[in-house]
Amino acid sequence: MTDKINELLRRVEEFKPKAASDIEEFRIRILGKKGELNALMEEFKTVAPELKRELGQQLNRLKNEATARINALREEWRNAADEQAPADEDLTRPGSAEHLGSRHPISLVKNQIVEVFSRLGYTVAEGPEIEDDWHVFSALNFPPEHPARDMQDTFFIEKNPDILLRTHTSSIQVRTMERQKPPIRVICPGRVFRNEAISYRAHCIFHQIEGLYIDEGVSFADMKQSLLYFAKEVFGEQTRIRMRPSYFPFTEPSAEVDVSCNLCGGKGCAVCKGTGWLEIMGCGMVDPNVLKANDIDPEKYSGFAFGMGVERIAMLKYGVKDLRLYFENDVRFLHQFDEAL
Ligand code: PHE
């Protein structure tokens, strides 16, 4: 039996593969289940007990050496394959690009707006998308017959008209006033829902950012200066703003804010329809009725609120003419905005 073991050892040492596949074949022939080593192991069971010690050691050595040799050969052939590869490949071929994801333009603009206001001391507040009438309308001084409550604008839950999809993130402002006493300075980003026909300028789902600032002695001038700062940060240092009287149930006085057109610099072009101005948000001084409804003393505190559509800001900032592009998730479109890329 010793002869057979030595013979096998010699073959292991002398084995020279001609191809990588020879190694695996050799391994199966020697070390496989039905291989030669196992055959010797079977034979080993029948040898005289006084020979077992000596033969057992020899068999072990054979097994270890065969395993080590096969592993070494595998390694050798793998390295050889690596070295060979460049020879039959075109070294001048450019590497294939990794496809990185990019942030959605709506997220980019939202993050920028949040960042600008956080520099003014605002913190982010969030709230539920499914709301009740109180937080979306009643606490914000909407008269019972206000058209915004109409079925045409608001998605109600059929079984319970008190439950609805929020039409603006002002509901978060109400939730903040419930939890927190003045001074309050929050910025409220979120998805909102309105029952509108989808077109290049409107969608039934879009994103808003609203802000609320309540403290003692907050004035219209504070609001104007904060919004001017915001406009310059987002649209550029040369940007001017103007305010036009408007109406919202929850603010008094109320205004629409326009920025000077960042495309023509205010001279008038197709985007601003020749006016030189672009409407970007609504704002106003918080109506005393809203403060009262939320247990804040209007004699002591005053505040301002503002709200804007993120898609609209993003359209103006990037010169995108169709709002639907933001929802279609065509990566060729989405990929153009992330400055990090
Ligand atoms: N909530 C208003 C809207 O959705 C925007 C707004 C917010 C206006 C705060 C004034 C003050 O249109």
mmCIF file of C-alpha atoms and ligand atoms in Angstrom:
data_model
loop_
_atom_site.group_PDB
_atom_site.id
_atom_site.type_symbol
_atom_site.label_atom_id
_atom_site.label_comp_id
_atom_site.label_asym_id
_atom_site.label_seq_id
_atom_site.Cartn_x
_atom_site.Cartn_y
_atom_site.Cartn_z
ATOM 1 C CA MET A 1 0.000 0.000 0.000
ATOM 2 C CA THR A 2 2.922 2.298 0.735
ATOM 3 C CA ASP A 3 3.922 1.879 -2.882
ATOM 4 C CA LYS A 4 0.553 2.990 -4.108
ATOM 5 C CA ILE A 5 0.669 6.030 -1.835
ATOM 6 C CA ASN A 6 4.125 7.002 -3.042
ATOM 7 C CA GLU A 7 3.135 6.488 -6.634
ATOM 8 C CA LEU A 8 0.168 8.811 -6.168
ATOM 9 C CA LEU A 9 2.358 11.383 -4.380
ATOM 10 C CA ARG A 10 4.744 11.364 -7.298
ATOM 11 C CA ARG A 11 1.932 11.908 -9.764
ATOM 12 C CA VAL A 12 0.654 14.802 -7.691
ATOM 13 C CA GLU A 13 4.069 16.413 -7.660
ATOM 14 C CA GLU A 14 4.642 15.913 -11.338
ATOM 15 C CA PHE A 15 1.200 16.933 -12.516
ATOM 16 C CA LYS A 16 1.389 19.730 -15.102
ATOM 17 C CA PRO A 17 -1.934 21.064 -16.360
ATOM 18 C CA LYS A 18 -2.198 22.234 -19.958
ATOM 19 C CA ALA A 19 -5.384 24.184 -19.337
ATOM 20 C CA ALA A 20 -7.160 25.531 -16.239
ATOM 21 C CA SER A 21 -9.825 22.856 -16.669
ATOM 22 C CA ASP A 22 -7.197 20.102 -16.275
ATOM 23 C CA ILE A 23 -6.752 21.121 -12.633
ATOM 24 C CA GLU A 24 -10.370 20.493 -11.756
ATOM 25 C CA GLU A 25 -10.370 17.180 -13.613
ATOM 26 C CA PHE A 26 -7.256 16.141 -11.745
ATOM 27 C CA ARG A 27 -8.788 17.157 -8.422
ATOM 28 C CA ILE A 28 -11.862 15.042 -9.044
ATOM 29 C CA ARG A 29 -9.773 12.064 -10.110
ATOM 30 C CA ILE A 30 -7.588 12.191 -6.999
ATOM 31 C CA LEU A 31 -9.619 13.849 -4.222
ATOM 32 C CA GLY A 32 -13.190 13.404 -5.465
ATOM 33 C CA LYS A 33 -15.689 11.100 -3.760
ATOM 34 C CA LYS A 34 -14.949 8.254 -6.116
ATOM 35 C CA GLY A 35 -11.323 9.322 -6.498
ATOM 36 C CA GLU A 36 -8.095 7.455 -5.908
ATOM 37 C CA LEU A 37 -7.509 8.773 -2.401
ATOM 38 C CA ASN A 38 -10.878 7.518 -1.225
ATOM 39 C CA ALA A 39 -10.137 4.130 -2.814
ATOM 40 C CA LEU A 40 -6.977 3.964 -0.699
ATOM 41 C CA MET A 41 -8.996 4.962 2.372
ATOM 42 C CA GLU A 42 -11.283 1.984 1.739
ATOM 43 C CA GLU A 43 -8.298 -0.272 1.454
ATOM 44 C CA PHE A 44 -6.893 1.229 4.664
ATOM 45 C CA LYS A 45 -9.874 -0.159 6.606
ATOM 46 C CA THR A 46 -8.741 -3.698 5.882
ATOM 47 C CA VAL A 47 -5.042 -3.438 6.822
ATOM 48 C CA ALA A 48 -3.617 -5.121 9.905
ATOM 49 C CA PRO A 49 -3.933 -2.973 13.059
ATOM 50 C CA GLU A 50 -0.169 -2.744 13.629
ATOM 51 C CA LEU A 51 0.252 -1.081 10.210
ATOM 52 C CA LYS A 52 -2.499 1.449 10.700
ATOM 53 C CA ARG A 53 -0.466 4.096 12.453
ATOM 54 C CA GLU A 54 2.235 4.259 9.809
ATOM 55 C CA LEU A 55 -0.110 4.035 6.824
ATOM 56 C CA GLY A 56 -2.561 6.506 8.341
ATOM 57 C CA GLN A 57 0.175 9.123 8.547
ATOM 58 C CA GLN A 58 1.192 8.479 4.953
ATOM 59 C CA LEU A 59 -2.367 8.836 3.746
ATOM 60 C CA ASN A 60 -2.768 12.100 5.624
ATOM 61 C CA ARG A 61 0.366 13.465 4.076
ATOM 62 C CA LEU A 62 -0.848 12.461 0.639
ATOM 63 C CA LYS A 63 -4.163 14.192 1.177
ATOM 64 C CA ASN A 64 -2.538 17.410 2.449
ATOM 65 C CA GLU A 65 -0.006 17.576 -0.314
ATOM 66 C CA ALA A 66 -2.548 16.912 -3.044
ATOM 67 C CA THR A 67 -4.831 19.636 -1.688
ATOM 68 C CA ALA A 68 -1.975 22.121 -1.360
ATOM 69 C CA ARG A 69 -0.695 21.384 -4.866
ATOM 70 C CA ILE A 70 -4.100 21.798 -6.435
ATOM 71 C CA ASN A 71 -4.702 25.085 -4.635
ATOM 72 C CA ALA A 72 -1.299 26.371 -5.692
ATOM 73 C CA LEU A 73 -1.963 25.417 -9.318
ATOM 74 C CA ARG A 74 -5.348 27.131 -9.276
ATOM 75 C CA GLU A 75 -3.783 30.308 -7.969
ATOM 76 C CA GLU A 76 -0.998 30.151 -10.559
ATOM 77 C CA TRP A 77 -3.468 29.768 -13.422
ATOM 78 C CA ARG A 78 -5.682 32.537 -12.165
ATOM 79 C CA ASN A 79 -2.751 34.965 -12.118
ATOM 80 C CA ALA A 80 -1.690 33.807 -15.526
ATOM 81 C CA ALA A 81 -5.171 34.485 -16.844
ATOM 82 C CA ASP A 82 -5.024 38.026 -15.435
ATOM 83 C CA GLU A 83 -1.667 38.694 -17.016
ATOM 84 C CA GLN A 84 -2.769 37.306 -20.309
ATOM 85 C CA ALA A 85 -5.968 39.281 -20.516
ATOM 86 C CA PRO A 86 -4.524 42.652 -21.537
ATOM 87 C CA ALA A 87 -2.778 41.039 -24.468
ATOM 88 C CA ASP A 88 -6.026 40.251 -26.228
ATOM 89 C CA GLU A 89 -7.950 43.307 -25.093
ATOM 90 C CA ASP A 90 -7.933 46.805 -26.527
ATOM 91 C CA LEU A 91 -6.174 48.930 -23.936
ATOM 92 C CA THR A 92 -7.307 52.157 -25.553
ATOM 93 C CA ARG A 93 -10.976 51.308 -25.117
ATOM 94 C CA PRO A 94 -12.542 53.798 -22.658
ATOM 95 C CA GLY A 95 -13.888 52.361 -19.409
ATOM 96 C CA SER A 96 -17.633 51.935 -19.141
ATOM 97 C CA ALA A 97 -19.221 54.671 -17.063
ATOM 98 C CA GLU A 98 -20.969 53.887 -13.804
ATOM 99 C CA HIS A 99 -24.573 55.044 -13.835
ATOM 100 C CA LEU A 100 -24.974 57.155 -10.739
ATOM 101 C CA GLY A 101 -28.361 58.242 -9.487
ATOM 102 C CA SER A 102 -29.104 61.948 -9.181
ATOM 103 C CA ARG A 103 -31.316 63.924 -6.886
ATOM 104 C CA HIS A 104 -34.716 64.887 -8.245
ATOM 105 C CA PRO A 105 -34.869 68.588 -9.254
ATOM 106 C CA ILE A 106 -37.851 69.076 -6.925
ATOM 107 C CA SER A 107 -35.783 67.756 -4.016
ATOM 108 C CA LEU A 108 -32.866 69.974 -5.007
ATOM 109 C CA VAL A 109 -35.013 73.111 -5.050
ATOM 110 C CA LYS A 110 -36.832 72.121 -1.870
ATOM 111 C CA ASN A 111 -33.509 71.555 -0.105
ATOM 112 C CA GLN A 112 -32.224 74.920 -1.262
ATOM 113 C CA ILE A 113 -35.318 76.769 -0.052
ATOM 114 C CA VAL A 114 -35.196 74.996 3.307
ATOM 115 C CA GLU A 115 -31.516 75.833 3.581
ATOM 116 C CA VAL A 116 -32.063 79.538 2.858
ATOM 117 C CA PHE A 117 -34.749 79.828 5.526
ATOM 118 C CA SER A 118 -32.816 77.769 8.044
ATOM 119 C CA ARG A 119 -30.164 80.484 7.859
ATOM 120 C CA LEU A 120 -32.879 82.886 9.048
ATOM 121 C CA GLY A 121 -33.610 80.615 12.016
ATOM 122 C CA TYR A 122 -36.509 78.579 10.627
ATOM 123 C CA THR A 123 -36.813 74.889 11.449
ATOM 124 C CA VAL A 124 -38.574 72.278 9.323
ATOM 125 C CA ALA A 125 -42.003 71.001 10.385
ATOM 126 C CA GLU A 126 -43.938 68.206 8.721
ATOM 127 C CA GLY A 127 -47.464 66.866 8.928
ATOM 128 C CA PRO A 128 -49.867 64.276 7.507
ATOM 129 C CA GLU A 129 -51.051 64.314 3.881
ATOM 130 C CA ILE A 130 -54.462 63.002 4.887
ATOM 131 C CA GLU A 131 -55.974 65.748 7.007
ATOM 132 C CA ASP A 132 -59.231 66.872 8.547
ATOM 133 C CA ASP A 133 -61.285 69.963 7.784
ATOM 134 C CA TRP A 134 -60.096 71.766 10.907
ATOM 135 C CA HIS A 135 -56.384 71.756 10.070
ATOM 136 C CA VAL A 136 -56.801 72.538 6.360
ATOM 137 C CA PHE A 137 -59.694 75.025 6.479
ATOM 138 C CA SER A 138 -61.493 75.880 9.706
ATOM 139 C CA ALA A 139 -58.498 76.782 11.860
ATOM 140 C CA LEU A 140 -57.311 78.965 8.990
ATOM 141 C CA ASN A 141 -60.410 81.141 8.927
ATOM 142 C CA PHE A 142 -61.965 79.670 5.781
ATOM 143 C CA PRO A 143 -65.623 80.694 5.723
ATOM 144 C CA PRO A 144 -67.982 77.701 5.406
ATOM 145 C CA GLU A 145 -68.845 78.594 1.811
ATOM 146 C CA HIS A 146 -65.300 79.282 0.633
ATOM 147 C CA PRO A 147 -64.743 77.878 -2.884
ATOM 148 C CA ALA A 148 -61.520 76.117 -1.838
ATOM 149 C CA ARG A 149 -63.673 73.716 0.173
ATOM 150 C CA ASP A 150 -65.569 72.868 -2.965
ATOM 151 C CA MET A 151 -65.509 69.332 -4.323
ATOM 152 C CA GLN A 152 -63.839 70.714 -7.435
ATOM 153 C CA ASP A 153 -60.690 71.692 -5.592
ATOM 154 C CA THR A 154 -60.428 69.284 -2.731
ATOM 155 C CA PHE A 155 -60.202 65.497 -2.701
ATOM 156 C CA PHE A 156 -62.534 64.370 0.051
ATOM 157 C CA ILE A 157 -62.862 60.866 1.423
ATOM 158 C CA GLU A 158 -66.310 59.807 0.259
ATOM 159 C CA LYS A 159 -67.471 58.111 3.449
ATOM 160 C CA ASN A 160 -66.445 61.016 5.665
ATOM 161 C CA PRO A 161 -66.262 64.557 4.215
ATOM 162 C CA ASP A 162 -64.343 65.661 7.303
ATOM 163 C CA ILE A 163 -61.338 63.710 6.025
ATOM 164 C CA LEU A 164 -59.501 65.057 2.970
ATOM 165 C CA LEU A 165 -56.167 65.268 1.213
ATOM 166 C CA ARG A 166 -54.488 68.496 2.237
ATOM 167 C CA THR A 167 -54.684 71.203 -0.419
ATOM 168 C CA HIS A 168 -51.858 73.226 1.115
ATOM 169 C CA THR A 169 -49.218 72.727 3.798
ATOM 170 C CA SER A 170 -50.749 75.530 5.886
ATOM 171 C CA SER A 171 -52.217 72.589 7.821
ATOM 172 C CA ILE A 172 -48.723 72.005 9.219
ATOM 173 C CA GLN A 173 -48.693 75.574 10.480
ATOM 174 C CA VAL A 174 -51.881 74.879 12.425
ATOM 175 C CA ARG A 175 -50.348 71.714 13.862
ATOM 176 C CA THR A 176 -47.274 73.690 14.864
ATOM 177 C CA MET A 177 -49.349 76.346 16.650
ATOM 178 C CA GLU A 178 -51.117 73.551 18.558
ATOM 179 C CA ARG A 179 -47.838 72.185 19.841
ATOM 180 C CA GLN A 180 -45.709 75.252 20.262
ATOM 181 C CA LYS A 181 -46.081 78.705 21.761
ATOM 182 C CA PRO A 182 -44.505 81.798 20.125
ATOM 183 C CA PRO A 183 -41.853 82.551 19.085
ATOM 184 C CA ILE A 184 -42.583 80.225 16.170
ATOM 185 C CA ARG A 185 -40.451 80.064 13.057
ATOM 186 C CA VAL A 186 -41.172 77.051 10.866
ATOM 187 C CA ILE A 187 -40.834 76.086 7.249
ATOM 188 C CA CYS A 188 -43.276 73.416 6.067
ATOM 189 C CA PRO A 189 -42.434 71.434 2.937
ATOM 190 C CA GLY A 190 -44.756 68.732 1.667
ATOM 191 C CA ARG A 191 -46.907 67.162 -1.003
ATOM 192 C CA VAL A 192 -50.339 68.655 -1.599
ATOM 193 C CA PHE A 193 -53.363 67.572 -3.613
ATOM 194 C CA ARG A 194 -55.887 69.518 -5.650
ATOM 195 C CA ASN A 195 -58.545 68.287 -7.975
ATOM 196 C CA GLU A 196 -57.192 70.095 -11.043
ATOM 197 C CA ALA A 197 -56.913 69.082 -14.674
ATOM 198 C CA ILE A 198 -53.325 68.146 -15.462
ATOM 199 C CA SER A 199 -51.636 70.541 -17.888
ATOM 200 C CA TYR A 200 -48.222 72.052 -18.545
ATOM 201 C CA ARG A 201 -48.754 74.405 -15.595
ATOM 202 C CA ALA A 202 -50.888 72.437 -13.137
ATOM 203 C CA HIS A 203 -50.965 68.991 -11.595
ATOM 204 C CA CYS A 204 -53.261 67.331 -9.090
ATOM 205 C CA ILE A 205 -50.243 66.480 -6.930
ATOM 206 C CA PHE A 206 -47.509 69.002 -6.340
ATOM 207 C CA HIS A 207 -45.150 70.273 -3.658
ATOM 208 C CA GLN A 208 -45.401 73.322 -1.498
ATOM 209 C CA ILE A 209 -43.232 75.086 0.993
ATOM 210 C CA GLU A 210 -44.933 77.351 3.433
ATOM 211 C CA GLY A 211 -43.439 79.408 6.217
ATOM 212 C CA LEU A 212 -44.775 80.853 9.447
ATOM 213 C CA TYR A 213 -43.189 83.375 11.751
ATOM 214 C CA ILE A 214 -44.951 84.499 14.941
ATOM 215 C CA ASP A 215 -43.459 86.609 17.687
ATOM 216 C CA GLU A 216 -43.997 89.922 19.421
ATOM 217 C CA GLY A 217 -43.754 92.894 17.061
ATOM 218 C CA VAL A 218 -43.401 91.034 13.754
ATOM 219 C CA SER A 219 -44.219 93.468 10.956
ATOM 220 C CA PHE A 220 -44.945 93.546 7.230
ATOM 221 C CA ALA A 221 -41.470 95.032 6.731
ATOM 222 C CA ASP A 222 -39.926 91.939 8.370
ATOM 223 C CA MET A 223 -41.817 89.777 5.912
ATOM 224 C CA LYS A 224 -40.781 91.844 2.918
ATOM 225 C CA GLN A 225 -37.118 91.772 3.863
ATOM 226 C CA SER A 226 -37.145 88.000 4.541
ATOM 227 C CA LEU A 227 -38.770 87.299 1.187
ATOM 228 C CA LEU A 228 -36.366 89.616 -0.649
ATOM 229 C CA TYR A 229 -33.456 87.742 0.936
ATOM 230 C CA PHE A 230 -35.018 84.452 -0.172
ATOM 231 C CA ALA A 231 -35.538 85.696 -3.749
ATOM 232 C CA LYS A 232 -31.941 86.891 -4.072
ATOM 233 C CA GLU A 233 -30.571 83.609 -2.726
ATOM 234 C CA VAL A 234 -32.623 81.464 -5.106
ATOM 235 C CA PHE A 235 -32.768 83.629 -8.252
ATOM 236 C CA GLY A 236 -29.584 85.665 -7.957
ATOM 237 C CA GLU A 237 -28.286 88.814 -6.259
ATOM 238 C CA GLN A 238 -29.742 91.180 -8.911
ATOM 239 C CA THR A 239 -33.309 89.962 -8.249
ATOM 240 C CA ARG A 240 -35.943 92.470 -7.131
ATOM 241 C CA ILE A 241 -39.369 91.703 -5.687
ATOM 242 C CA ARG A 242 -42.702 93.464 -5.753
ATOM 243 C CA MET A 243 -45.907 92.812 -3.871
ATOM 244 C CA ARG A 244 -49.445 93.055 -5.192
ATOM 245 C CA PRO A 245 -52.511 93.110 -2.957
ATOM 246 C CA SER A 246 -54.291 89.775 -2.796
ATOM 247 C CA TYR A 247 -56.676 87.774 -0.650
ATOM 248 C CA PHE A 248 -56.267 84.675 1.517
ATOM 249 C CA PRO A 249 -58.682 83.818 4.350
ATOM 250 C CA PHE A 250 -55.812 83.281 6.802
ATOM 251 C CA THR A 251 -53.821 86.465 6.198
ATOM 252 C CA GLU A 252 -54.685 90.142 6.325
ATOM 253 C CA PRO A 253 -53.322 92.058 4.531
ATOM 254 C CA SER A 254 -52.350 89.526 1.886
ATOM 255 C CA ALA A 255 -50.092 89.848 -1.119
ATOM 256 C CA GLU A 256 -48.778 88.026 -4.155
ATOM 257 C CA VAL A 257 -45.011 88.207 -4.502
ATOM 258 C CA ASP A 258 -43.410 88.639 -7.927
ATOM 259 C CA VAL A 259 -39.694 88.448 -8.693
ATOM 260 C CA SER A 260 -38.054 90.324 -11.514
ATOM 261 C CA CYS A 261 -37.771 87.960 -14.487
ATOM 262 C CA ASN A 262 -34.407 86.214 -14.244
ATOM 263 C CA LEU A 263 -34.333 85.576 -18.002
ATOM 264 C CA CYS A 264 -34.698 89.127 -19.339
ATOM 265 C CA GLY A 265 -33.684 90.957 -16.168
ATOM 266 C CA GLY A 266 -37.057 92.708 -16.074
ATOM 267 C CA LYS A 267 -37.141 94.082 -19.626
ATOM 268 C CA GLY A 268 -39.949 91.785 -20.719
ATOM 269 C CA CYS A 269 -39.716 88.492 -22.613
ATOM 270 C CA ALA A 270 -41.818 85.457 -23.588
ATOM 271 C CA VAL A 271 -41.426 83.802 -20.178
ATOM 272 C CA CYS A 272 -42.677 86.821 -18.211
ATOM 273 C CA LYS A 273 -45.147 87.593 -21.025
ATOM 274 C CA GLY A 274 -43.592 90.984 -21.531
ATOM 275 C CA THR A 275 -44.245 92.164 -17.967
ATOM 276 C CA GLY A 276 -40.730 91.723 -16.538
ATOM 277 C CA TRP A 277 -42.195 90.000 -13.464
ATOM 278 C CA LEU A 278 -42.888 86.397 -12.417
ATOM 279 C CA GLU A 279 -45.329 85.430 -9.704
ATOM 280 C CA ILE A 280 -43.734 83.097 -7.153
ATOM 281 C CA MET A 281 -45.778 82.997 -3.956
ATOM 282 C CA GLY A 282 -48.559 84.217 -1.718
ATOM 283 C CA CYS A 283 -47.990 85.803 1.648
ATOM 284 C CA GLY A 284 -49.509 87.996 4.305
ATOM 285 C CA MET A 285 -49.791 88.943 7.964
ATOM 286 C CA VAL A 286 -51.447 86.143 9.945
ATOM 287 C CA ASP A 287 -55.130 87.014 10.434
ATOM 288 C CA PRO A 288 -55.983 87.621 14.133
ATOM 289 C CA ASN A 289 -58.818 85.077 13.748
ATOM 290 C CA VAL A 290 -56.222 82.395 12.956
ATOM 291 C CA LEU A 291 -54.184 83.329 16.027
ATOM 292 C CA LYS A 292 -57.325 83.208 18.166
ATOM 293 C CA ALA A 293 -58.417 79.839 16.758
ATOM 294 C CA ASN A 294 -55.040 78.506 17.789
ATOM 295 C CA ASP A 295 -54.990 80.018 21.298
ATOM 296 C CA ILE A 296 -52.442 82.708 20.554
ATOM 297 C CA ASP A 297 -53.177 86.184 21.863
ATOM 298 C CA PRO A 298 -53.428 88.560 18.847
ATOM 299 C CA GLU A 299 -52.977 91.557 21.159
ATOM 300 C CA LYS A 300 -49.530 90.317 22.095
ATOM 301 C CA TYR A 301 -48.329 88.482 19.025
ATOM 302 C CA SER A 302 -48.294 89.064 15.299
ATOM 303 C CA GLY A 303 -46.789 87.115 12.468
ATOM 304 C CA PHE A 304 -46.500 86.498 8.786
ATOM 305 C CA ALA A 305 -46.960 83.482 6.555
ATOM 306 C CA PHE A 306 -46.025 82.663 3.012
ATOM 307 C CA GLY A 307 -46.449 79.745 0.662
ATOM 308 C CA MET A 308 -45.063 78.717 -2.692
ATOM 309 C CA GLY A 309 -45.185 75.837 -5.159
ATOM 310 C CA VAL A 310 -41.857 74.061 -5.460
ATOM 311 C CA GLU A 311 -42.532 72.982 -9.062
ATOM 312 C CA ARG A 312 -43.158 76.575 -10.063
ATOM 313 C CA ILE A 313 -39.921 77.800 -8.444
ATOM 314 C CA ALA A 314 -38.048 74.920 -10.104
ATOM 315 C CA MET A 315 -39.587 75.748 -13.515
ATOM 316 C CA LEU A 316 -38.501 79.375 -13.246
ATOM 317 C CA LYS A 317 -35.085 78.552 -11.874
ATOM 318 C CA TYR A 318 -34.240 75.932 -14.503
ATOM 319 C CA GLY A 319 -36.270 77.334 -17.420
ATOM 320 C CA VAL A 320 -38.483 74.225 -17.647
ATOM 321 C CA LYS A 321 -41.679 74.954 -19.561
ATOM 322 C CA ASP A 322 -43.777 71.888 -18.738
ATOM 323 C CA LEU A 323 -44.436 70.956 -15.124
ATOM 324 C CA ARG A 324 -45.402 67.389 -16.087
ATOM 325 C CA LEU A 325 -41.749 66.613 -16.823
ATOM 326 C CA TYR A 326 -41.120 66.605 -13.078
ATOM 327 C CA PHE A 327 -43.508 63.672 -12.643
ATOM 328 C CA GLU A 328 -42.663 61.504 -15.623
ATOM 329 C CA ASN A 329 -39.375 60.247 -14.204
ATOM 330 C CA ASP A 330 -37.512 60.182 -17.491
ATOM 331 C CA VAL A 331 -33.934 59.831 -16.278
ATOM 332 C CA ARG A 332 -32.604 61.789 -19.273
ATOM 333 C CA PHE A 333 -34.534 64.778 -17.939
ATOM 334 C CA LEU A 334 -33.898 64.152 -14.234
ATOM 335 C CA HIS A 335 -30.173 63.687 -14.720
ATOM 336 C CA GLN A 336 -29.543 67.269 -15.803
ATOM 337 C CA PHE A 337 -29.972 69.072 -12.537
ATOM 338 C CA ASP A 338 -27.855 67.585 -9.759
ATOM 339 C CA GLU A 339 -24.810 69.829 -9.488
ATOM 340 C CA ALA A 340 -23.040 67.085 -7.581
ATOM 341 C CA LEU A 341 -22.657 65.103 -10.839
HETATM 342 N N1 PHE B 1 -51.764 78.438 1.442
HETATM 343 C C1 PHE B 1 -51.689 79.287 0.280
HETATM 344 C C2 PHE B 1 -51.915 78.448 -0.951
HETATM 345 O O1 PHE B 1 -51.853 77.252 -0.877
HETATM 346 C C3 PHE B 1 -50.376 79.995 0.172
HETATM 347 C C4 PHE B 1 -50.177 80.995 1.260
HETATM 348 C C5 PHE B 1 -49.561 80.616 2.435
HETATM 349 C C6 PHE B 1 -50.573 82.308 1.104
HETATM 350 C C7 PHE B 1 -49.398 81.523 3.449
HETATM 351 C C8 PHE B 1 -50.374 83.225 2.100
HETATM 352 C C9 PHE B 1 -49.784 82.845 3.253
HETATM 353 O O2 PHE B 1 -52.169 78.966 -2.026
#
